[in-house]
Amino acid sequence: AAAAADAAVVEKDDKKNVGDDNNDVVNNNYSNTTTAALVHQGLKEFSLQLLPIDPSYFIHLTKLDVSNNELSTLPGLATLSNLQVLCIKRNWFNTLPCDIGSLKQLRIIDASRNFLKPNNDSLRFDDLQSLSHLETLDISLNQKCRTADHRSFIRKSLLPQQLDNKVQVLVTIWQEKSNVEYNCIGSSAAHRDPTLLRSQLEPWGTVNLRRRLVRDFGMEPTDPKVVDRAGVMHLLLRCYYEEGMLELKKLGDDGDGDGDGDIVANTNSDKDNDDNLIVACSNEHLNLGIGKRHTIKIDGTPVREDLRNELLTELRDWRHNDKRGGSSNNRERPSINAKCYMILRAPAVVSPSNGSGGNNNNNNDDGTTVVTKVSRREKRRHKKMEGNVKLWNLALLAMKETDPEFATRCSEIAVTYGFTGSPHIDRQNASPFYGLALGEFTEGTGCVNVECSPRIVAEVNTKNRLGRVDGRWPH
């Protein structure tokens, strides 16, 4: 989705440029003889003789545009010794032109939408380092140059000896997770602090976060080639802070003798406070900000007491029972913070194998298929269900009394112990789910928090109640 969004932006720019350049080529009427273009010509081979200008002007050329062709080399490029802008986008280059090191005046290289790779053979780092005027290297939408780590490596490889002259490297980040600081936090939901607003926003993809900045906070669209995920998250967290939905912790002693810092909540009265704004500019501080979005409290549907007691008895028997999957070693979803996590799936309609081997399925008169041989995985699921069939039936009974239609479609039941908040999105869910919390714990703590909108969070009370939650949103 991120790549598609990037492509849409570049495509729009391409169409605008192509129209201008094509007019120049067709009419052979250059208002500026320092520019030459061969765009959308279907060229597979390049020659200086193809340029629609007199060869005596070659030395005066400052821009060459050969985009939207099928070129992979540019022989004779060194002749254009005063070239400042080279555009080779939308071609078949797997290496930069071999003469690129001879173009000592080059400032901008647009090599987007090619087949370049993040290595010296493809990008000719030694040649690029010799270009003291180089300002921009655009290799966006090259599929092999696709991660933040690639971009970081290329930037370091291009650093000339004069450290004050850094080259802007434009890369389309196809893969968000990387080792770049603040790009992502926590290796999984289980390793994030659920009270932090950054943790609550982390499950969203970068495209959704960019959209939120524009649609909900009125920010200008961010360029994916320039502003990465960390930059987008920084802008978004600052927007929340400025609206008073983020509490920040100041570094240093707060003066009360305990050596800790203050929690700073932004309000209209302190919005212009210089100290607070300085704190707000720090990525580290923003990432550690406590989420304070508007919260609405909702109670789930109560489950009758006798049924709750039966369920709790089953759950306590399940707990620490290795044969039933209640051991602390059983965490079937390790990305979620729980001491034990087991998934029961609706049993398939099967009959014993006839022993003849193969997939021997029989079709009934009504068109349904009865599987006569099942996989090892299905056998394990069936065995797990045999040990927990009563638990399954009791849970479904509670569900039928709350939402009969949902109960007929229920395909999975997750049974957990010690489940604590781990902001995540259930990407395989086809609809909302129901949650039920049982046991001895403080009233008001058996809740599921779920994002309703960018500024609103619902706190669904599930203690002794079945609460409906849309897990396709961060929760």
GROMACS .gro file of C-alpha atoms in nm:
model
  475
    1ALA     CA    1   0.000   0.000   0.000
    2ALA     CA    2   0.288   0.235   0.084
    3ALA     CA    3   0.454   0.156  -0.248
    4ALA     CA    4   0.129   0.215  -0.435
    5ALA     CA    5   0.087   0.552  -0.265
    6ASP     CA    6   0.441   0.650  -0.360
    7ALA     CA    7   0.384   0.536  -0.716
    8ALA     CA    8   0.072   0.747  -0.745
    9VAL     CA    9   0.264   1.058  -0.643
   10VAL     CA   10   0.548   0.995  -0.883
   11GLU     CA   11   0.310   0.908  -1.165
   12LYS     CA   12   0.140   1.244  -1.130
   13ASP     CA   13   0.472   1.424  -1.151
   14ASP     CA   14   0.579   1.214  -1.447
   15LYS     CA   15   0.273   1.304  -1.651
   16LYS     CA   16   0.329   1.672  -1.593
   17ASN     CA   17   0.693   1.657  -1.693
   18VAL     CA   18   0.634   1.430  -1.989
   19GLY     CA   19   0.391   1.671  -2.146
   20ASP     CA   20   0.634   1.961  -2.122
   21ASP     CA   21   0.929   1.762  -2.255
   22ASN     CA   22   0.736   1.607  -2.542
   23ASN     CA   23   0.637   1.952  -2.667
   24ASP     CA   24   1.001   2.053  -2.673
   25VAL     CA   25   1.104   1.743  -2.868
   26VAL     CA   26   0.827   1.755  -3.127
   27ASN     CA   27   0.868   2.123  -3.210
   28ASN     CA   28   1.247   2.128  -3.182
   29ASN     CA   29   1.186   2.467  -3.023
   30TYR     CA   30   1.392   2.497  -2.708
   31SER     CA   31   1.345   2.816  -2.515
   32ASN     CA   32   1.665   2.718  -2.335
   33THR     CA   33   1.934   2.552  -2.545
   34THR     CA   34   2.102   2.422  -2.226
   35THR     CA   35   1.830   2.154  -2.196
   36ALA     CA   36   1.786   1.843  -2.412
   37ALA     CA   37   1.519   1.576  -2.380
   38LEU     CA   38   1.434   1.241  -2.538
   39VAL     CA   39   1.125   1.132  -2.349
   40HIS     CA   40   0.879   0.851  -2.432
   41GLN     CA   41   1.069   0.761  -2.748
   42GLY     CA   42   1.080   0.384  -2.689
   43LEU     CA   43   1.459   0.398  -2.712
   44LYS     CA   44   1.660   0.085  -2.638
   45GLU     CA   45   1.995   0.239  -2.733
   46PHE     CA   46   2.124   0.591  -2.678
   47SER     CA   47   2.346   0.805  -2.897
   48LEU     CA   48   2.437   1.173  -2.873
   49GLN     CA   49   2.337   1.206  -3.238
   50LEU     CA   50   1.974   1.147  -3.132
   51LEU     CA   51   1.965   1.472  -2.936
   52PRO     CA   52   1.764   1.735  -3.129
   53ILE     CA   53   2.034   2.002  -3.104
   54ASP     CA   54   2.352   2.089  -3.288
   55PRO     CA   55   2.660   1.901  -3.154
   56SER     CA   56   2.831   2.234  -3.099
   57TYR     CA   57   2.588   2.291  -2.810
   58PHE     CA   58   2.677   1.966  -2.631
   59ILE     CA   59   2.931   2.137  -2.411
   60HIS     CA   60   2.669   2.391  -2.304
   61LEU     CA   61   2.407   2.137  -2.197
   62THR     CA   62   2.320   2.154  -1.827
   63LYS     CA   63   2.020   1.916  -1.828
   64LEU     CA   64   1.958   1.586  -2.004
   65ASP     CA   65   1.625   1.403  -1.972
   66VAL     CA   66   1.598   1.056  -2.127
   67SER     CA   67   1.320   0.930  -1.899
   68ASN     CA   68   1.049   0.682  -1.994
   69ASN     CA   69   1.248   0.469  -2.237
   70GLU     CA   70   1.414   0.126  -2.230
   71LEU     CA   71   1.774   0.238  -2.191
   72SER     CA   72   2.041   0.066  -1.984
   73THR     CA   73   2.353   0.260  -2.093
   74LEU     CA   74   2.440   0.617  -2.201
   75PRO     CA   75   2.749   0.599  -2.427
   76GLY     CA   76   2.924   0.929  -2.484
   77LEU     CA   77   2.784   1.087  -2.168
   78ALA     CA   78   3.128   1.221  -2.070
   79THR     CA   79   3.105   1.463  -2.364
   80LEU     CA   80   2.837   1.657  -2.173
   81SER     CA   81   3.095   1.784  -1.927
   82ASN     CA   82   2.884   2.074  -1.794
   83LEU     CA   83   2.575   1.867  -1.720
   84GLN     CA   84   2.410   1.959  -1.389
   85VAL     CA   85   2.087   1.758  -1.402
   86LEU     CA   86   2.057   1.401  -1.534
   87CYS     CA   87   1.716   1.238  -1.550
   88ILE     CA   88   1.711   0.866  -1.640
   89LYS     CA   89   1.395   0.764  -1.456
   90ARG     CA   90   1.166   0.490  -1.588
   91ASN     CA   91   1.434   0.298  -1.777
   92TRP     CA   92   1.617  -0.033  -1.749
   93PHE     CA   93   1.938   0.075  -1.575
   94ASN     CA   94   2.082  -0.180  -1.332
   95THR     CA   95   2.392   0.039  -1.287
   96LEU     CA   96   2.441   0.412  -1.309
   97PRO     CA   97   2.603   0.524  -1.639
   98CYS     CA   98   2.971   0.435  -1.649
   99ASP     CA   99   3.079   0.793  -1.735
  100ILE     CA  100   2.891   0.954  -1.447
  101GLY     CA  101   3.213   1.027  -1.260
  102SER     CA  102   3.321   1.254  -1.546
  103LEU     CA  103   3.029   1.494  -1.494
  104LYS     CA  104   3.197   1.714  -1.234
  105GLN     CA  105   2.922   1.978  -1.237
  106LEU     CA  106   2.642   1.729  -1.171
  107ARG     CA  107   2.400   1.838  -0.896
  108ILE     CA  108   2.092   1.618  -0.941
  109ILE     CA  109   2.057   1.256  -1.052
  110ASP     CA  110   1.703   1.125  -1.097
  111ALA     CA  111   1.737   0.748  -1.140
  112SER     CA  112   1.397   0.654  -0.998
  113ARG     CA  113   1.201   0.356  -1.132
  114ASN     CA  114   1.495   0.151  -1.254
  115PHE     CA  115   1.665  -0.171  -1.141
  116LEU     CA  116   1.944  -0.034  -0.926
  117LYS     CA  117   2.079  -0.217  -0.621
  118PRO     CA  118   2.226  -0.082  -0.296
  119ASN     CA  119   2.588  -0.173  -0.369
  120ASN     CA  120   2.900  -0.020  -0.522
  121ASP     CA  121   2.875  -0.209  -0.852
  122SER     CA  122   2.531  -0.066  -0.920
  123LEU     CA  123   2.559   0.285  -0.770
  124ARG     CA  124   2.929   0.351  -0.837
  125PHE     CA  125   2.998   0.509  -0.498
  126ASP     CA  126   3.359   0.598  -0.586
  127ASP     CA  127   3.245   0.796  -0.890
  128LEU     CA  128   2.966   0.968  -0.699
  129GLN     CA  129   3.203   1.071  -0.420
  130SER     CA  130   3.411   1.259  -0.676
  131LEU     CA  131   3.112   1.478  -0.768
  132SER     CA  132   3.167   1.767  -0.528
  133HIS     CA  133   2.850   1.952  -0.639
  134LEU     CA  134   2.613   1.656  -0.606
  135GLU     CA  135   2.305   1.750  -0.402
  136THR     CA  136   2.039   1.488  -0.476
  137LEU     CA  137   2.040   1.121  -0.571
  138ASP     CA  138   1.685   1.001  -0.640
  139ILE     CA  139   1.665   0.622  -0.650
  140SER     CA  140   1.304   0.596  -0.535
  141LEU     CA  141   1.092   0.306  -0.659
  142ASN     CA  142   1.393   0.085  -0.730
  143GLN     CA  143   1.269  -0.239  -0.576
  144LYS     CA  144   1.612  -0.354  -0.455
  145CYS     CA  145   1.672  -0.023  -0.274
  146ARG     CA  146   1.374  -0.058  -0.047
  147THR     CA  147   1.456  -0.031   0.324
  148ALA     CA  148   1.561   0.241   0.564
  149ASP     CA  149   1.880   0.041   0.623
  150HIS     CA  150   1.957   0.058   0.249
  151ARG     CA  151   1.910   0.434   0.253
  152SER     CA  152   2.134   0.471   0.558
  153PHE     CA  153   2.404   0.257   0.394
  154ILE     CA  154   2.391   0.459   0.070
  155ARG     CA  155   2.409   0.788   0.257
  156LYS     CA  156   2.718   0.677   0.447
  157SER     CA  157   2.877   0.549   0.127
  158LEU     CA  158   2.827   0.885  -0.044
  159LEU     CA  159   2.976   1.101   0.232
  160PRO     CA  160   3.259   1.294   0.069
  161GLN     CA  161   3.564   1.399   0.263
  162GLN     CA  162   3.400   1.738   0.321
  163LEU     CA  163   3.143   1.628   0.580
  164ASP     CA  164   2.943   1.950   0.544
  165ASN     CA  165   2.843   1.856   0.189
  166LYS     CA  166   2.596   1.573   0.240
  167VAL     CA  167   2.395   1.427  -0.047
  168GLN     CA  168   2.016   1.393  -0.020
  169VAL     CA  169   1.927   1.032  -0.096
  170LEU     CA  170   1.565   0.965  -0.191
  171VAL     CA  171   1.450   0.606  -0.139
  172THR     CA  172   1.102   0.456  -0.133
  173ILE     CA  173   1.074   0.263   0.193
  174TRP     CA  174   0.891  -0.056   0.096
  175GLN     CA  175   0.977  -0.229   0.423
  176GLU     CA  176   0.908  -0.014   0.728
  177LYS     CA  177   1.078  -0.213   1.002
  178SER     CA  178   1.446  -0.141   1.032
  179ASN     CA  179   1.723  -0.061   1.276
  180VAL     CA  180   1.679   0.311   1.218
  181GLU     CA  181   1.614   0.481   1.552
  182TYR     CA  182   1.246   0.547   1.627
  183ASN     CA  183   1.127   0.394   1.297
  184CYS     CA  184   0.953   0.118   1.494
  185ILE     CA  185   0.939   0.042   1.865
  186GLY     CA  186   0.923  -0.303   2.020
  187SER     CA  187   0.983  -0.622   1.827
  188SER     CA  188   0.615  -0.711   1.883
  189ALA     CA  189   0.308  -0.590   2.068
  190ALA     CA  190   0.419  -0.783   2.378
  191HIS     CA  191   0.724  -0.558   2.409
  192ARG     CA  192   0.537  -0.225   2.409
  193ASP     CA  193   0.409  -0.021   2.702
  194PRO     CA  194   0.032   0.003   2.638
  195THR     CA  195   0.004   0.335   2.824
  196LEU     CA  196   0.226   0.513   2.570
  197LEU     CA  197   0.047   0.681   2.281
  198ARG     CA  198   0.327   0.570   2.050
  199SER     CA  199   0.253   0.207   2.139
  200GLN     CA  200  -0.116   0.261   2.072
  201LEU     CA  201  -0.042   0.403   1.726
  202GLU     CA  202   0.233   0.153   1.636
  203PRO     CA  203  -0.003  -0.113   1.487
  204TRP     CA  204  -0.106   0.125   1.209
  205GLY     CA  205   0.085   0.116   0.881
  206THR     CA  206   0.270   0.427   0.772
  207VAL     CA  207   0.022   0.504   0.493
  208ASN     CA  208  -0.260   0.521   0.748
  209LEU     CA  209  -0.052   0.749   0.970
  210ARG     CA  210   0.023   0.982   0.678
  211ARG     CA  211  -0.348   0.992   0.598
  212ARG     CA  212  -0.430   1.075   0.959
  213LEU     CA  213  -0.190   1.369   0.959
  214VAL     CA  214  -0.368   1.519   0.659
  215ARG     CA  215  -0.733   1.428   0.718
  216ASP     CA  216  -0.755   1.465   1.094
  217PHE     CA  217  -0.488   1.720   1.183
  218GLY     CA  218  -0.481   1.937   0.871
  219MET     CA  219  -0.111   1.884   0.798
  220GLU     CA  220   0.039   1.906   0.452
  221PRO     CA  221   0.100   1.566   0.285
  222THR     CA  222   0.444   1.421   0.359
  223ASP     CA  223   0.676   1.300   0.085
  224PRO     CA  224   0.750   0.927   0.142
  225LYS     CA  225   1.091   0.976  -0.018
  226VAL     CA  226   1.191   1.236   0.238
  227VAL     CA  227   0.986   1.172   0.554
  228ASP     CA  228   1.013   0.814   0.682
  229ARG     CA  229   0.794   0.639   0.940
  230ALA     CA  230   0.986   0.789   1.231
  231GLY     CA  231   0.933   1.137   1.090
  232VAL     CA  232   0.562   1.077   1.034
  233MET     CA  233   0.520   0.944   1.387
  234HIS     CA  234   0.705   1.245   1.529
  235LEU     CA  235   0.472   1.486   1.348
  236LEU     CA  236   0.165   1.293   1.457
  237LEU     CA  237   0.267   1.269   1.824
  238ARG     CA  238   0.340   1.640   1.829
  239CYS     CA  239  -0.011   1.708   1.692
  240TYR     CA  240  -0.158   1.501   1.975
  241TYR     CA  241   0.060   1.685   2.226
  242GLU     CA  242  -0.051   2.025   2.102
  243GLU     CA  243  -0.416   1.919   2.142
  244GLY     CA  244  -0.356   1.805   2.500
  245MET     CA  245  -0.388   1.431   2.426
  246LEU     CA  246  -0.029   1.345   2.521
  247GLU     CA  247   0.148   1.377   2.855
  248LEU     CA  248   0.524   1.426   2.844
  249LYS     CA  249   0.779   1.348   3.109
  250LYS     CA  250   1.049   1.609   3.158
  251LEU     CA  251   1.404   1.495   3.204
  252GLY     CA  252   1.584   1.583   3.524
  253ASP     CA  253   1.483   1.639   3.882
  254ASP     CA  254   1.145   1.798   3.937
  255GLY     CA  255   1.261   1.960   4.259
  256ASP     CA  256   1.061   1.748   4.501
  257GLY     CA  257   1.362   1.552   4.616
  258ASP     CA  258   1.270   1.217   4.466
  259GLY     CA  259   1.500   1.254   4.165
  260ASP     CA  260   1.232   1.184   3.909
  261GLY     CA  261   1.077   1.408   3.645
  262ASP     CA  262   0.747   1.584   3.605
  263ILE     CA  263   0.461   1.468   3.389
  264VAL     CA  264   0.375   1.762   3.165
  265ALA     CA  265   0.027   1.772   3.012
  266ASN     CA  266  -0.022   2.035   2.744
  267THR     CA  267  -0.326   2.261   2.769
  268ASN     CA  268  -0.427   2.583   2.602
  269SER     CA  269  -0.280   2.776   2.895
  270ASP     CA  270   0.067   2.625   2.860
  271LYS     CA  271   0.072   2.563   2.487
  272ASP     CA  272   0.305   2.856   2.427
  273ASN     CA  273   0.537   2.763   2.714
  274ASP     CA  274   0.885   2.750   2.562
  275ASP     CA  275   1.005   2.468   2.788
  276ASN     CA  276   0.712   2.249   2.690
  277LEU     CA  277   0.759   2.316   2.320
  278ILE     CA  278   1.129   2.229   2.348
  279VAL     CA  279   1.036   1.901   2.515
  280ALA     CA  280   0.779   1.838   2.242
  281CYS     CA  281   1.046   1.857   1.974
  282SER     CA  282   1.232   1.558   2.112
  283ASN     CA  283   1.164   1.221   1.949
  284GLU     CA  284   1.261   1.046   2.271
  285HIS     CA  285   1.019   1.247   2.483
  286LEU     CA  286   0.732   1.214   2.238
  287ASN     CA  287   0.776   0.838   2.217
  288LEU     CA  288   0.752   0.818   2.597
  289GLY     CA  289   0.438   1.031   2.613
  290ILE     CA  290   0.133   0.888   2.792
  291GLY     CA  291  -0.182   0.866   2.579
  292LYS     CA  292  -0.462   1.093   2.701
  293ARG     CA  293  -0.719   1.067   2.423
  294HIS     CA  294  -1.088   1.108   2.508
  295THR     CA  295  -1.213   0.781   2.660
  296ILE     CA  296  -1.571   0.658   2.657
  297LYS     CA  297  -1.666   0.374   2.894
  298ILE     CA  298  -1.892   0.092   2.779
  299ASP     CA  299  -2.020  -0.208   2.974
  300GLY     CA  300  -2.047  -0.545   2.804
  301THR     CA  301  -2.353  -0.768   2.836
  302PRO     CA  302  -2.361  -0.951   3.174
  303VAL     CA  303  -2.327  -1.331   3.169
  304ARG     CA  304  -2.552  -1.513   3.417
  305GLU     CA  305  -2.377  -1.612   3.739
  306ASP     CA  306  -2.423  -1.990   3.729
  307LEU     CA  307  -2.279  -2.003   3.377
  308ARG     CA  308  -1.988  -1.782   3.482
  309ASN     CA  309  -1.912  -2.014   3.772
  310GLU     CA  310  -1.908  -2.318   3.543
  311LEU     CA  311  -1.675  -2.142   3.303
  312LEU     CA  312  -1.443  -2.032   3.583
  313THR     CA  313  -1.426  -2.388   3.721
  314GLU     CA  314  -1.326  -2.513   3.374
  315LEU     CA  315  -1.068  -2.239   3.334
  316ARG     CA  316  -0.908  -2.315   3.670
  317ASP     CA  317  -0.885  -2.682   3.578
  318TRP     CA  318  -0.736  -2.587   3.241
  319ARG     CA  319  -0.473  -2.368   3.403
  320HIS     CA  320  -0.145  -2.560   3.470
  321ASN     CA  321  -0.289  -2.866   3.290
  322ASP     CA  322  -0.036  -2.955   3.023
  323LYS     CA  323  -0.265  -3.205   2.858
  324ARG     CA  324  -0.531  -2.940   2.808
  325GLY     CA  325  -0.286  -2.672   2.688
  326GLY     CA  326  -0.297  -2.462   3.005
  327SER     CA  327   0.075  -2.469   3.078
  328SER     CA  328   0.275  -2.147   3.099
  329ASN     CA  329   0.493  -2.294   2.826
  330ASN     CA  330   0.198  -2.283   2.588
  331ARG     CA  331   0.191  -1.942   2.423
  332GLU     CA  332   0.040  -1.998   2.082
  333ARG     CA  333   0.054  -1.625   2.011
  334PRO     CA  334   0.390  -1.511   2.152
  335SER     CA  335   0.351  -1.159   2.012
  336ILE     CA  336   0.078  -1.097   2.273
  337ASN     CA  337   0.161  -1.036   2.639
  338ALA     CA  338  -0.001  -1.326   2.828
  339LYS     CA  339   0.128  -1.596   3.063
  340CYS     CA  340  -0.065  -1.858   2.868
  341TYR     CA  341  -0.245  -1.833   2.533
  342MET     CA  342  -0.437  -2.117   2.367
  343ILE     CA  343  -0.654  -2.110   2.056
  344LEU     CA  344  -0.946  -2.347   2.004
  345ARG     CA  345  -1.080  -2.370   1.650
  346ALA     CA  346  -1.420  -2.493   1.542
  347PRO     CA  347  -1.379  -2.865   1.462
  348ALA     CA  348  -1.397  -2.976   1.100
  349VAL     CA  349  -1.655  -3.234   0.990
  350VAL     CA  350  -1.439  -3.545   0.954
  351SER     CA  351  -1.474  -3.921   0.950
  352PRO     CA  352  -1.203  -4.181   1.020
  353SER     CA  353  -0.954  -4.249   0.742
  354ASN     CA  354  -1.027  -4.554   0.527
  355GLY     CA  355  -0.657  -4.638   0.535
  356SER     CA  356  -0.617  -4.637   0.158
  357GLY     CA  357  -0.394  -4.327   0.157
  358GLY     CA  358  -0.431  -4.002  -0.033
  359ASN     CA  359  -0.703  -3.744   0.010
  360ASN     CA  360  -1.013  -3.961  -0.007
  361ASN     CA  361  -1.297  -3.710   0.015
  362ASN     CA  362  -1.660  -3.814  -0.034
  363ASN     CA  363  -1.925  -3.584  -0.174
  364ASN     CA  364  -2.265  -3.602  -0.011
  365ASP     CA  365  -2.591  -3.568  -0.202
  366ASP     CA  366  -2.632  -3.214  -0.065
  367GLY     CA  367  -2.301  -3.108  -0.219
  368THR     CA  368  -2.102  -3.091   0.106
  369THR     CA  369  -1.769  -3.268   0.140
  370VAL     CA  370  -1.678  -3.500   0.423
  371VAL     CA  371  -1.300  -3.521   0.469
  372THR     CA  372  -1.197  -3.882   0.526
  373LYS     CA  373  -0.830  -3.808   0.584
  374VAL     CA  374  -0.694  -3.511   0.779
  375SER     CA  375  -0.355  -3.348   0.817
  376ARG     CA  376  -0.133  -3.382   1.122
  377ARG     CA  377  -0.211  -3.024   1.215
  378GLU     CA  378  -0.584  -3.096   1.206
  379LYS     CA  379  -0.530  -3.405   1.420
  380ARG     CA  380  -0.349  -3.195   1.681
  381ARG     CA  381  -0.631  -2.943   1.679
  382HIS     CA  382  -0.885  -3.221   1.716
  383LYS     CA  383  -0.694  -3.368   2.012
  384LYS     CA  384  -0.676  -3.027   2.179
  385MET     CA  385  -1.049  -2.980   2.129
  386GLU     CA  386  -1.121  -3.322   2.283
  387GLY     CA  387  -0.956  -3.207   2.606
  388ASN     CA  388  -1.145  -2.876   2.609
  389VAL     CA  389  -1.481  -2.958   2.451
  390LYS     CA  390  -1.671  -2.863   2.769
  391LEU     CA  391  -1.493  -2.527   2.783
  392TRP     CA  392  -1.580  -2.468   2.416
  393ASN     CA  393  -1.945  -2.555   2.467
  394LEU     CA  394  -1.982  -2.337   2.777
  395ALA     CA  395  -1.824  -2.041   2.600
  396LEU     CA  396  -2.053  -2.087   2.299
  397LEU     CA  397  -2.354  -2.113   2.529
  398ALA     CA  398  -2.266  -1.778   2.686
  399MET     CA  399  -2.224  -1.638   2.337
  400LYS     CA  400  -2.561  -1.773   2.219
  401GLU     CA  401  -2.737  -1.604   2.509
  402THR     CA  402  -2.573  -1.272   2.422
  403ASP     CA  403  -2.558  -1.274   2.040
  404PRO     CA  404  -2.713  -1.590   1.884
  405GLU     CA  405  -2.630  -1.491   1.527
  406PHE     CA  406  -2.262  -1.435   1.612
  407ALA     CA  407  -2.246  -1.770   1.791
  408THR     CA  408  -2.339  -1.951   1.468
  409ARG     CA  409  -2.041  -1.791   1.293
  410CYS     CA  410  -1.785  -1.826   1.573
  411SER     CA  411  -1.475  -1.999   1.433
  412GLU     CA  412  -1.218  -1.953   1.712
  413ILE     CA  413  -1.200  -1.905   2.087
  414ALA     CA  414  -0.880  -1.774   2.246
  415VAL     CA  415  -0.831  -1.889   2.607
  416THR     CA  416  -0.576  -1.686   2.804
  417TYR     CA  417  -0.437  -1.640   3.153
  418GLY     CA  418  -0.255  -1.329   3.275
  419PHE     CA  419  -0.346  -1.136   2.961
  420THR     CA  420  -0.232  -0.773   2.978
  421GLY     CA  421  -0.250  -0.486   2.736
  422SER     CA  422  -0.055  -0.529   2.414
  423PRO     CA  423  -0.170  -0.282   2.145
  424HIS     CA  424  -0.217  -0.472   1.820
  425ILE     CA  425  -0.452  -0.523   1.525
  426ASP     CA  426  -0.615  -0.859   1.442
  427ARG     CA  427  -0.555  -0.848   1.069
  428GLN     CA  428  -0.727  -1.179   0.992
  429ASN     CA  429  -1.054  -1.092   1.166
  430ALA     CA  430  -1.356  -1.070   0.938
  431SER     CA  431  -1.574  -0.898   1.200
  432PRO     CA  432  -1.564  -0.771   1.561
  433PHE     CA  433  -1.502  -1.020   1.843
  434TYR     CA  434  -1.637  -1.066   2.196
  435GLY     CA  435  -1.424  -1.069   2.510
  436LEU     CA  436  -1.510  -1.212   2.855
  437ALA     CA  437  -1.289  -1.169   3.165
  438LEU     CA  438  -1.336  -1.397   3.466
  439GLY     CA  439  -1.155  -1.430   3.797
  440GLU     CA  440  -1.066  -1.236   4.106
  441PHE     CA  441  -0.947  -0.888   4.015
  442THR     CA  442  -1.046  -0.529   4.083
  443GLU     CA  443  -1.364  -0.400   3.923
  444GLY     CA  444  -1.283  -0.179   3.626
  445THR     CA  445  -0.956  -0.353   3.539
  446GLY     CA  446  -1.104  -0.631   3.327
  447CYS     CA  447  -1.137  -0.406   3.026
  448VAL     CA  448  -1.037  -0.396   2.661
  449ASN     CA  449  -0.937  -0.056   2.521
  450VAL     CA  450  -0.995  -0.007   2.149
  451GLU     CA  451  -0.945   0.295   1.924
  452CYS     CA  452  -1.274   0.429   1.787
  453SER     CA  453  -1.131   0.724   1.596
  454PRO     CA  454  -0.804   0.920   1.596
  455ARG     CA  455  -0.912   1.114   1.906
  456ILE     CA  456  -1.144   0.870   2.086
  457VAL     CA  457  -1.077   0.541   2.267
  458ALA     CA  458  -1.345   0.307   2.404
  459GLU     CA  459  -1.290   0.124   2.733
  460VAL     CA  460  -1.508  -0.188   2.716
  461ASN     CA  461  -1.573  -0.348   3.056
  462THR     CA  462  -1.556  -0.727   3.010
  463LYS     CA  463  -1.543  -0.840   3.375
  464ASN     CA  464  -1.819  -1.102   3.399
  465ARG     CA  465  -1.952  -0.952   3.076
  466LEU     CA  466  -1.925  -1.022   2.706
  467GLY     CA  467  -1.798  -0.704   2.542
  468ARG     CA  468  -1.801  -0.650   2.165
  469VAL     CA  469  -1.473  -0.512   2.028
  470ASP     CA  470  -1.362  -0.447   1.671
  471GLY     CA  471  -1.014  -0.596   1.670
  472ARG     CA  472  -0.944  -0.459   1.325
  473TRP     CA  473  -0.852  -0.138   1.510
  474PRO     CA  474  -0.566  -0.106   1.764
  475HIS     CA  475  -0.672  -0.263   2.094
   0.00000   0.00000   0.00000
